[in-house]
Amino acid sequence: MVAHSSAAPSAPLKMLWHNVKKTFKSTKSTPKKSYGYLRLLIRSNPDKLDVVLLFIGVLAAMAAGVPFPLLGVLFGELVDELNTASCAKSQDRDVGSLQSSVNTKVILIVYVSIANFFAIYIHTGCFSLFGERLVRRMREKYFRGLLRQETAFFDNLPAGDVASCLTSDIETIRSGVSEKVGIVISSFSYLLGAYVVAFTKDAKLAAMLVSLVPAYIAMAAIGGRYVGRYTARVSEQIGAATSIASESLSNVALVQAFGAGARLEAKFATKLGKAQKDGLKKAVAAATQFGFLFFIAYSANALAFWQGARTIANGSGSSFTAGAVYTVIFLLVDASFIISQVAPFLQIFAAAAGASERLQSVAERSSNIDGTSPSKGRTLNDVSGAISFENATFRYPSRPDCNVLENLSLVFPARKHTAIVGPSGSGKSTIAALITRLYDLNGGRILIDDYDIQDINVRSLRSRIGVVQQDSCLMDRSILENIAHGLVNSNHEDYQTLLLDPSLSEIAKAVRAGQDFDAVIATQGSTVASLVGLIQEAAALADAHAFISNLEFGYATSLGSSGNELSGGQKQRIALARALVKNPAVLILDEATASLDTASERHIQSSLTEVVRGRTTISVAHRLSTVKDADNIIVCKNGQVIEQGTHAELIARDQTYAGMVETQTLQNTTPLERLDSDDVATPNSQAIPVAALKSPIIEKEAFIDSDQTVNETPKAQQVDPLGSQRSLWATMRGITSLSRPQLLFVFLGIAAATTVGGAFSGEAVIFGHTIGALSHCRGAASIRASGNLFGLLFFLFAILVLTANVISGSSFGRVAEKMVFKVRILAFRSLFHQDLEWHCSNGRTPALLLSYLSTDAASLAGLSGTTVGTIVSIMVNLMAGILMTHIIAWKIAIVLLATLPILLGSGIMRLRVLAQLQDRHQIAYATSVGITIEAVNSITTVAVLGLEHEFLAVYKRSLEQPYKASFKEIAYADFWLATAYSVSNLIYALAYWWGTKQVVAGLYSQTQFFIVLPALLFSAQSCGQMFALAPDFSKARVASAKLLDLLEIGPAGPDRQAGAVMDSEKGEKDLEAGGREKSMPPVQRGIQVKFRNVHFSYPARPHLTALEAVDIDILPGQFCALVGPSGAGKSTILSLLEKFYTPKHGIIEFDGSPSFDRDRVALVPQDSHLFDDSVRFNIGLGARPGHEATNEEIERACKLANIHEMVAALPQGYDTRCGPNGDRFSGGQKQRLSIARALVRQPSLLLLDEPTSALDAESEVHFQDTLSRISSRMTIIAIAHRLHTIMKASVIFLIEDGRCVDRGTHEELLQRSASYRANALHQSLGV
């Protein structure tokens, strides 16, 4: 028996756990289009602790609803006692017994209140903790699901969509699975208890009121369906708008360079406009649902009073007393009131279910190419690296009508070096992507060591391949961690645990904190020392060790978002080291040296000669000098092989390859032919590469990096750059100002909400008179007449309150949607009004700035129509109740009023705690959101390196601190919530004792007492419900203050006015309407540019000099070039010309004046970023502000950039979408589109930052011809490592170590500059 009884308590829990797991598995195995709210509570693999929390929370919430029916019984007994005393006219005889009975009941109420406090505290704590754990699991599950998807999935998934899911959607879910669940359960527990008591007191009356249950269920089901539908639509459109903002913030320099903020704002507003329309529909649906809650409640009251009066009038015996009827009516009236107050919660639950559906659609989606599975498919052991394509046909999923490869057959021999060359878009990078199985073929097959690639485990396949991609993507970690990423998915099993834990990150932090690198490594053990040795060896092979060692923190240097702290060439060398550290069987180099200066490229090529020996190496290149020593060179065009052979063989055939070589061979090489060996050897150690690498200068060369995404993670010391100190009053004044255009609807909503709030006091008056009229002292006819009258009045109240709630919710919903729409656009405008220096200073990151448009705007939107209407009606009810009760029975009311500060104080304390918690958590979770966006923007790199588990581990660690911090905050905040709820019971007790004493004393009548009692008690309960909305209100207050601060630093003048915010109905046309009347001014001549003793340091690195005493003079209409090693300061010069930064010393003049007109300048950045829109839109962004590029202008620019024929051949032509980051086009195609975007501007000053690094030889020749034709009409400044691109320049400036060390024509520099001569000779193909 003892054993049985000890095991018994755990048996129900085990059975519950078994049933939950069974339910979860069944829901997982059977995909559904809709996910119910109950499924939301048990998804994401709940463990035993979650089940315990849910189980205890439900029990405690049910227990928290029990005390109120008990109070109803006590009140019923009081009514009978008061009626007996009044009818008998013998108060002297009954006073003692009545007062004794009251005292007994007061003590019972105190005991019940204490139990109720603990029940509320337990259930709110359990559900708050349960919600935090569920949301944490959903974050991880969603991210895990993202990482599992194939690359094609991300072609249509902008990173901003991920940000939206992990901010607004997750916040919606967290709000819907927290303490509000317990409040709703306790409310329904109260309703159930009320019916139980009601049936014991008067079964017939209770049976009639059972109709409340199906009415509420039908209302909740129908209303929830529409609210959920519109919520899902709003989330979808907000996600699309967030994606636009994310892309724009990630490329703020590009946006500012072209003045594209207005066009992107129009696109942003169009998406928001669609969200606003659905938001308005959602507000009406929620308001209607809320109104019917009240209609049902008051209609039930009407029925109850009518039937109660008939029961008393017709009844006989003690069972039909007024007290019994009062108990039934009081409980069902009060329960109906409580249920009606949870309407905002039902809306929140419906929104949470809709948000979870969106997350689950990704989290539970099965992947066609799962790189995270360790067991699916054959595992590769010893790999020789023989690769063959057999009749391979491939089309990108985003362009299913265009064959990229067509019946392609080729062989990459094992342990040989094979190069692939050809024009842009010929399929070179596609071949590399297919070998790593980023995509699957549409026809044919790929074999590795005679195994079909689709039969091989994806993770095992990628573990044997090292890849250096065309766009060198680095993570926001230290250099040490970035190179170590190459080992994460490799055969180096000894390091796997080390690579997935935070050891390397902690080493880097320790070094950045001032500790010696070698000393820190020495304390970490032999495994860490061995790993660091491998990393340094790989860095040396990639010619990166020298410049890394000379950085302030060496290998511990944090690279920032996508490695933006380094120049393009430095990033590429680290990416190469990351590939080499793996020691892979197959090495794929996709334009691995495109961003390097020639000498650095020469060093790396020398190192690769040894590295490629004994392994299969595949090189994709446009620089033919980098592949001329390959064992086999394959020439591709239009997805097919047109010739192949060695360099010498292909030259001898004098066909396509020979023509490409001739195009890239430097002309006027006579000076080169006279160079002796000493002239070439010495510069390596004196002028360009090594000296530059050892320099402390680190130029942020890709100053307009297309990969500068919102994954830039805030460091520990960063704080919210726009943290607000606004008072609540100042915040409310600001919000009122923003709502001014909607004042009519504000007043209409306030009037309707006031009607709802006043109805509670009106109900109390009717209630009190009804109780007085139900006394046995009165005749049956009088009782029936009173029942008919008051029943009719309650039904009229039902119609009135239904109408008022619909009007209130719809009006406030409209105000909220319009205001949030305006705030989002003004915030977007304000962000892009700030200069680049502002965006890069004080810890501001794209991720943190995006939170103003996503998290903060979503929090502001959380004060939706029904919520605002509820708060206003509660406040009106409180004030009206206090005023009315003091008029009717001030001696009773004034004592009860003294207790309200306790109730209000507990609610205010909870509000304060939650506001502080929200402020801290927003910054903490911005870090985790940044990690997910980084992964999505770098998904190709994540996939080929097998970093899925590593990213997930980092993501989990980023959630730990805010998760742990939430425990204390939950315990503290829920204490005040429980106090706010349970203290109302003590007010009941006091009201019971004091009011009865006044009635017995003859100071007030029974009717007056029963008017005052419900009026104040309903007000007290309303305050408790209002404080349950404190999380939403506190988040909205914090968000509002921060958004108002952001708007204040935005553009001044007309742009700030409400009228300047375009209406969603008008969209982009209105925004550009004025501009379209302006014509493109003809370009007369170029701009004269002068640098006078210019010194500059980047704000993020003020102690490092980027430019020192630079003097440059460029005449109007000149074609000038900047050459020099990576990191020398070339791109910094262009960033100063664009006025992204201000020189520390010196002056920059444009046509003799320091004033600057950015409209006359166009830029082709080093990393060509395209927005996720059509080709037409992307090129049109380059047009001058106020002018809409015509189709003819766009096509003319594309013809100049040699891209028109390719675009025109696409099925959708210029309406073809470019995809996220322009990933639907090859690197060369993106670069040509970027050139077209600059040329459509018809600028006076054209800035070119490595404009041909990704171009094939034919396109480059065409571009050189274009430069020759347009150079007479504009000033051109070009940065190039390929000297044949700029050899015809009027003047070439040689930049080294942040100085202009020489200038002249190509021939002049060949004569007098040893470093320039060496550079030229290294680019010679020796033909």
PDB file of N, CA, C and O in Angstrom, residues 438-486:
ATOM      1  N   LEU A 438      24.224  22.901 -53.674  1.00  0.00           N
ATOM      2  CA  LEU A 438      23.336  23.973 -53.248  1.00  0.00           C
ATOM      3  C   LEU A 438      22.009  23.879 -53.983  1.00  0.00           C
ATOM      4  O   LEU A 438      20.970  24.335 -53.493  1.00  0.00           O
ATOM      5  N   TYR A 439      22.040  23.310 -55.176  1.00  0.00           N
ATOM      6  CA  TYR A 439      20.845  23.050 -55.960  1.00  0.00           C
ATOM      7  C   TYR A 439      20.940  21.632 -56.521  1.00  0.00           C
ATOM      8  O   TYR A 439      22.019  21.034 -56.548  1.00  0.00           O
ATOM      9  N   ASP A 440      19.814  21.116 -56.993  1.00  0.00           N
ATOM     10  CA  ASP A 440      19.782  19.826 -57.683  1.00  0.00           C
ATOM     11  C   ASP A 440      19.511  20.045 -59.159  1.00  0.00           C
ATOM     12  O   ASP A 440      18.811  20.985 -59.555  1.00  0.00           O
ATOM     13  N   LEU A 441      20.050  19.155 -59.975  1.00  0.00           N
ATOM     14  CA  LEU A 441      19.867  19.241 -61.420  1.00  0.00           C
ATOM     15  C   LEU A 441      18.412  18.997 -61.798  1.00  0.00           C
ATOM     16  O   LEU A 441      17.675  18.289 -61.109  1.00  0.00           O
ATOM     17  N   ASN A 442      18.014  19.572 -62.935  1.00  0.00           N
ATOM     18  CA  ASN A 442      16.718  19.253 -63.525  1.00  0.00           C
ATOM     19  C   ASN A 442      16.804  18.041 -64.437  1.00  0.00           C
ATOM     20  O   ASN A 442      15.786  17.416 -64.752  1.00  0.00           O
ATOM     21  N   GLY A 443      18.003  17.724 -64.874  1.00  0.00           N
ATOM     22  CA  GLY A 443      18.212  16.561 -65.712  1.00  0.00           C
ATOM     23  C   GLY A 443      19.675  16.156 -65.694  1.00  0.00           C
ATOM     24  O   GLY A 443      20.559  16.973 -65.454  1.00  0.00           O
ATOM     25  N   GLY A 444      19.942  14.874 -65.953  1.00  0.00           N
ATOM     26  CA  GLY A 444      21.310  14.397 -65.910  1.00  0.00           C
ATOM     27  C   GLY A 444      21.751  14.107 -64.486  1.00  0.00           C
ATOM     28  O   GLY A 444      20.931  14.032 -63.552  1.00  0.00           O
ATOM     29  N   ARG A 445      23.050  13.940 -64.292  1.00  0.00           N
ATOM     30  CA  ARG A 445      23.559  13.642 -62.959  1.00  0.00           C
ATOM     31  C   ARG A 445      24.996  14.126 -62.806  1.00  0.00           C
ATOM     32  O   ARG A 445      25.692  14.394 -63.793  1.00  0.00           O
ATOM     33  N   ILE A 446      25.407  14.229 -61.552  1.00  0.00           N
ATOM     34  CA  ILE A 446      26.775  14.595 -61.192  1.00  0.00           C
ATOM     35  C   ILE A 446      27.347  13.456 -60.361  1.00  0.00           C
ATOM     36  O   ILE A 446      26.714  12.995 -59.406  1.00  0.00           O
ATOM     37  N   LEU A 447      28.536  13.020 -60.734  1.00  0.00           N
ATOM     38  CA  LEU A 447      29.184  11.914 -60.030  1.00  0.00           C
ATOM     39  C   LEU A 447      30.437  12.411 -59.320  1.00  0.00           C
ATOM     40  O   LEU A 447      31.204  13.198 -59.877  1.00  0.00           O
ATOM     41  N   ILE A 448      30.632  11.952 -58.095  1.00  0.00           N
ATOM     42  CA  ILE A 448      31.876  12.165 -57.355  1.00  0.00           C
ATOM     43  C   ILE A 448      32.407  10.795 -56.964  1.00  0.00           C
ATOM     44  O   ILE A 448      31.737  10.051 -56.234  1.00  0.00           O
ATOM     45  N   ASP A 449      33.573  10.480 -57.500  1.00  0.00           N
ATOM     46  CA  ASP A 449      34.147   9.136 -57.276  1.00  0.00           C
ATOM     47  C   ASP A 449      33.134   8.060 -57.645  1.00  0.00           C
ATOM     48  O   ASP A 449      32.949   7.060 -56.924  1.00  0.00           O
ATOM     49  N   ASP A 450      32.440   8.283 -58.766  1.00  0.00           N
ATOM     50  CA  ASP A 450      31.469   7.337 -59.324  1.00  0.00           C
ATOM     51  C   ASP A 450      30.203   7.186 -58.478  1.00  0.00           C
ATOM     52  O   ASP A 450      29.393   6.296 -58.741  1.00  0.00           O
ATOM     53  N   TYR A 451      30.006   8.029 -57.490  1.00  0.00           N
ATOM     54  CA  TYR A 451      28.761   8.022 -56.722  1.00  0.00           C
ATOM     55  C   TYR A 451      27.904   9.203 -57.164  1.00  0.00           C
ATOM     56  O   TYR A 451      28.394  10.333 -57.285  1.00  0.00           O
ATOM     57  N   ASP A 452      26.615   8.935 -57.382  1.00  0.00           N
ATOM     58  CA  ASP A 452      25.696  10.024 -57.715  1.00  0.00           C
ATOM     59  C   ASP A 452      25.628  10.976 -56.525  1.00  0.00           C
ATOM     60  O   ASP A 452      25.428  10.555 -55.375  1.00  0.00           O
ATOM     61  N   ILE A 453      25.773  12.255 -56.800  1.00  0.00           N
ATOM     62  CA  ILE A 453      25.836  13.254 -55.732  1.00  0.00           C
ATOM     63  C   ILE A 453      24.562  13.271 -54.890  1.00  0.00           C
ATOM     64  O   ILE A 453      24.596  13.569 -53.698  1.00  0.00           O
ATOM     65  N   GLN A 454      23.433  12.889 -55.487  1.00  0.00           N
ATOM     66  CA  GLN A 454      22.172  12.899 -54.747  1.00  0.00           C
ATOM     67  C   GLN A 454      22.051  11.708 -53.799  1.00  0.00           C
ATOM     68  O   GLN A 454      21.156  11.676 -52.950  1.00  0.00           O
ATOM     69  N   ASP A 455      22.932  10.715 -53.946  1.00  0.00           N
ATOM     70  CA  ASP A 455      22.935   9.565 -53.038  1.00  0.00           C
ATOM     71  C   ASP A 455      23.886   9.765 -51.869  1.00  0.00           C
ATOM     72  O   ASP A 455      23.952   8.921 -50.967  1.00  0.00           O
ATOM     73  N   ILE A 456      24.639  10.852 -51.883  1.00  0.00           N
ATOM     74  CA  ILE A 456      25.630  11.115 -50.844  1.00  0.00           C
ATOM     75  C   ILE A 456      25.021  12.022 -49.785  1.00  0.00           C
ATOM     76  O   ILE A 456      24.263  12.952 -50.094  1.00  0.00           O
ATOM     77  N   ASN A 457      25.319  11.756 -48.528  1.00  0.00           N
ATOM     78  CA  ASN A 457      24.888  12.624 -47.450  1.00  0.00           C
ATOM     79  C   ASN A 457      25.422  14.044 -47.689  1.00  0.00           C
ATOM     80  O   ASN A 457      26.613  14.235 -47.937  1.00  0.00           O
ATOM     81  N   VAL A 458      24.528  15.031 -47.638  1.00  0.00           N
ATOM     82  CA  VAL A 458      24.896  16.398 -48.005  1.00  0.00           C
ATOM     83  C   VAL A 458      25.990  16.929 -47.089  1.00  0.00           C
ATOM     84  O   VAL A 458      26.966  17.540 -47.553  1.00  0.00           O
ATOM     85  N   ARG A 459      25.862  16.681 -45.792  1.00  0.00           N
ATOM     86  CA  ARG A 459      26.865  17.194 -44.861  1.00  0.00           C
ATOM     87  C   ARG A 459      28.209  16.523 -45.090  1.00  0.00           C
ATOM     88  O   ARG A 459      29.263  17.173 -45.022  1.00  0.00           O
ATOM     89  N   SER A 460      28.199  15.218 -45.375  1.00  0.00           N
ATOM     90  CA  SER A 460      29.439  14.500 -45.651  1.00  0.00           C
ATOM     91  C   SER A 460      30.090  15.015 -46.935  1.00  0.00           C
ATOM     92  O   SER A 460      31.309  15.187 -46.998  1.00  0.00           O
ATOM     93  N   LEU A 461      29.269  15.274 -47.944  1.00  0.00           N
ATOM     94  CA  LEU A 461      29.788  15.795 -49.208  1.00  0.00           C
ATOM     95  C   LEU A 461      30.505  17.122 -48.991  1.00  0.00           C
ATOM     96  O   LEU A 461      31.640  17.318 -49.448  1.00  0.00           O
ATOM     97  N   ARG A 462      29.841  18.036 -48.296  1.00  0.00           N
ATOM     98  CA  ARG A 462      30.414  19.367 -48.107  1.00  0.00           C
ATOM     99  C   ARG A 462      31.623  19.347 -47.170  1.00  0.00           C
ATOM    100  O   ARG A 462      32.436  20.277 -47.206  1.00  0.00           O
ATOM    101  N   SER A 463      31.733  18.334 -46.345  1.00  0.00           N
ATOM    102  CA  SER A 463      32.896  18.249 -45.452  1.00  0.00           C
ATOM    103  C   SER A 463      34.182  17.977 -46.224  1.00  0.00           C
ATOM    104  O   SER A 463      35.280  18.217 -45.706  1.00  0.00           O
ATOM    105  N   ARG A 464      34.057  17.471 -47.459  1.00  0.00           N
ATOM    106  CA  ARG A 464      35.233  17.152 -48.258  1.00  0.00           C
ATOM    107  C   ARG A 464      35.578  18.248 -49.263  1.00  0.00           C
ATOM    108  O   ARG A 464      36.513  18.096 -50.046  1.00  0.00           O
ATOM    109  N   ILE A 465      34.794  19.341 -49.239  1.00  0.00           N
ATOM    110  CA  ILE A 465      34.969  20.405 -50.230  1.00  0.00           C
ATOM    111  C   ILE A 465      35.283  21.710 -49.524  1.00  0.00           C
ATOM    112  O   ILE A 465      34.611  22.099 -48.560  1.00  0.00           O
ATOM    113  N   GLY A 466      36.309  22.402 -49.997  1.00  0.00           N
ATOM    114  CA  GLY A 466      36.607  23.755 -49.537  1.00  0.00           C
ATOM    115  C   GLY A 466      36.235  24.744 -50.623  1.00  0.00           C
ATOM    116  O   GLY A 466      36.530  24.519 -51.797  1.00  0.00           O
ATOM    117  N   VAL A 467      35.589  25.839 -50.227  1.00  0.00           N
ATOM    118  CA  VAL A 467      35.065  26.786 -51.217  1.00  0.00           C
ATOM    119  C   VAL A 467      35.476  28.206 -50.848  1.00  0.00           C
ATOM    120  O   VAL A 467      35.371  28.611 -49.688  1.00  0.00           O
ATOM    121  N   VAL A 468      35.954  28.953 -51.841  1.00  0.00           N
ATOM    122  CA  VAL A 468      36.120  30.403 -51.720  1.00  0.00           C
ATOM    123  C   VAL A 468      35.182  31.025 -52.729  1.00  0.00           C
ATOM    124  O   VAL A 468      35.347  30.853 -53.937  1.00  0.00           O
ATOM    125  N   GLN A 469      34.169  31.732 -52.224  1.00  0.00           N
ATOM    126  CA  GLN A 469      33.115  32.235 -53.103  1.00  0.00           C
ATOM    127  C   GLN A 469      33.483  33.575 -53.742  1.00  0.00           C
ATOM    128  O   GLN A 469      34.407  34.261 -53.292  1.00  0.00           O
ATOM    129  N   GLN A 470      32.728  33.906 -54.761  1.00  0.00           N
ATOM    130  CA  GLN A 470      32.974  35.146 -55.496  1.00  0.00           C
ATOM    131  C   GLN A 470      32.824  36.359 -54.579  1.00  0.00           C
ATOM    132  O   GLN A 470      33.638  37.271 -54.603  1.00  0.00           O
ATOM    133  N   ASP A 471      31.782  36.361 -53.759  1.00  0.00           N
ATOM    134  CA  ASP A 471      31.599  37.417 -52.767  1.00  0.00           C
ATOM    135  C   ASP A 471      32.056  36.864 -51.426  1.00  0.00           C
ATOM    136  O   ASP A 471      31.371  36.031 -50.830  1.00  0.00           O
ATOM    137  N   SER A 472      33.203  37.324 -50.970  1.00  0.00           N
ATOM    138  CA  SER A 472      33.782  36.774 -49.735  1.00  0.00           C
ATOM    139  C   SER A 472      32.938  37.186 -48.550  1.00  0.00           C
ATOM    140  O   SER A 472      32.966  38.344 -48.128  1.00  0.00           O
ATOM    141  N   CYS A 473      32.193  36.245 -48.024  1.00  0.00           N
ATOM    142  CA  CYS A 473      31.276  36.536 -46.923  1.00  0.00           C
ATOM    143  C   CYS A 473      31.890  36.072 -45.611  1.00  0.00           C
ATOM    144  O   CYS A 473      32.139  34.877 -45.422  1.00  0.00           O
ATOM    145  N   LEU A 474      32.155  37.004 -44.725  1.00  0.00           N
ATOM    146  CA  LEU A 474      32.677  36.694 -43.400  1.00  0.00           C
ATOM    147  C   LEU A 474      31.616  37.017 -42.359  1.00  0.00           C
ATOM    148  O   LEU A 474      30.716  37.826 -42.597  1.00  0.00           O
ATOM    149  N   MET A 475      31.736  36.373 -41.205  1.00  0.00           N
ATOM    150  CA  MET A 475      30.740  36.544 -40.154  1.00  0.00           C
ATOM    151  C   MET A 475      31.173  37.609 -39.156  1.00  0.00           C
ATOM    152  O   MET A 475      32.349  37.962 -39.067  1.00  0.00           O
ATOM    153  N   ASP A 476      30.220  38.073 -38.385  1.00  0.00           N
ATOM    154  CA  ASP A 476      30.477  39.109 -37.392  1.00  0.00           C
ATOM    155  C   ASP A 476      31.102  38.472 -36.152  1.00  0.00           C
ATOM    156  O   ASP A 476      30.529  38.441 -35.074  1.00  0.00           O
ATOM    157  N   ARG A 477      32.293  37.938 -36.330  1.00  0.00           N
ATOM    158  CA  ARG A 477      33.057  37.309 -35.257  1.00  0.00           C
ATOM    159  C   ARG A 477      34.499  37.795 -35.383  1.00  0.00           C
ATOM    160  O   ARG A 477      34.816  38.622 -36.217  1.00  0.00           O
ATOM    161  N   SER A 478      35.367  37.221 -34.600  1.00  0.00           N
ATOM    162  CA  SER A 478      36.784  37.544 -34.704  1.00  0.00           C
ATOM    163  C   SER A 478      37.395  36.835 -35.911  1.00  0.00           C
ATOM    164  O   SER A 478      36.813  35.900 -36.479  1.00  0.00           O
ATOM    165  N   ILE A 479      38.582  37.287 -36.325  1.00  0.00           N
ATOM    166  CA  ILE A 479      39.291  36.620 -37.414  1.00  0.00           C
ATOM    167  C   ILE A 479      39.565  35.170 -37.042  1.00  0.00           C
ATOM    168  O   ILE A 479      39.441  34.263 -37.877  1.00  0.00           O
ATOM    169  N   LEU A 480      39.914  34.933 -35.792  1.00  0.00           N
ATOM    170  CA  LEU A 480      40.187  33.575 -35.315  1.00  0.00           C
ATOM    171  C   LEU A 480      38.978  32.671 -35.551  1.00  0.00           C
ATOM    172  O   LEU A 480      39.114  31.565 -36.097  1.00  0.00           O
ATOM    173  N   GLU A 481      37.814  33.130 -35.178  1.00  0.00           N
ATOM    174  CA  GLU A 481      36.608  32.321 -35.346  1.00  0.00           C
ATOM    175  C   GLU A 481      36.253  32.154 -36.817  1.00  0.00           C
ATOM    176  O   GLU A 481      35.788  31.086 -37.235  1.00  0.00           O
ATOM    177  N   ASN A 482      36.439  33.211 -37.618  1.00  0.00           N
ATOM    178  CA  ASN A 482      36.083  33.122 -39.030  1.00  0.00           C
ATOM    179  C   ASN A 482      36.924  32.072 -39.755  1.00  0.00           C
ATOM    180  O   ASN A 482      36.398  31.285 -40.541  1.00  0.00           O
ATOM    181  N   ILE A 483      38.212  32.050 -39.518  1.00  0.00           N
ATOM    182  CA  ILE A 483      39.044  31.037 -40.179  1.00  0.00           C
ATOM    183  C   ILE A 483      38.706  29.652 -39.629  1.00  0.00           C
ATOM    184  O   ILE A 483      38.660  28.666 -40.381  1.00  0.00           O
ATOM    185  N   ALA A 484      38.425  29.570 -38.337  1.00  0.00           N
ATOM    186  CA  ALA A 484      38.072  28.280 -37.729  1.00  0.00           C
ATOM    187  C   ALA A 484      36.772  27.720 -38.280  1.00  0.00           C
ATOM    188  O   ALA A 484      36.542  26.513 -38.197  1.00  0.00           O
ATOM    189  N   HIS A 485      35.932  28.559 -38.867  1.00  0.00           N
ATOM    190  CA  HIS A 485      34.689  28.067 -39.459  1.00  0.00           C
ATOM    191  C   HIS A 485      34.955  27.018 -40.536  1.00  0.00           C
ATOM    192  O   HIS A 485      34.112  26.169 -40.802  1.00  0.00           O
ATOM    193  N   GLY A 486      36.108  27.093 -41.167  1.00  0.00           N
ATOM    194  CA  GLY A 486      36.432  26.100 -42.185  1.00  0.00           C
ATOM    195  C   GLY A 486      36.583  24.700 -41.625  1.00  0.00           C
ATOM    196  O   GLY A 486      36.515  23.705 -42.370  1.00  0.00           O
TER     197      GLY A 486
END
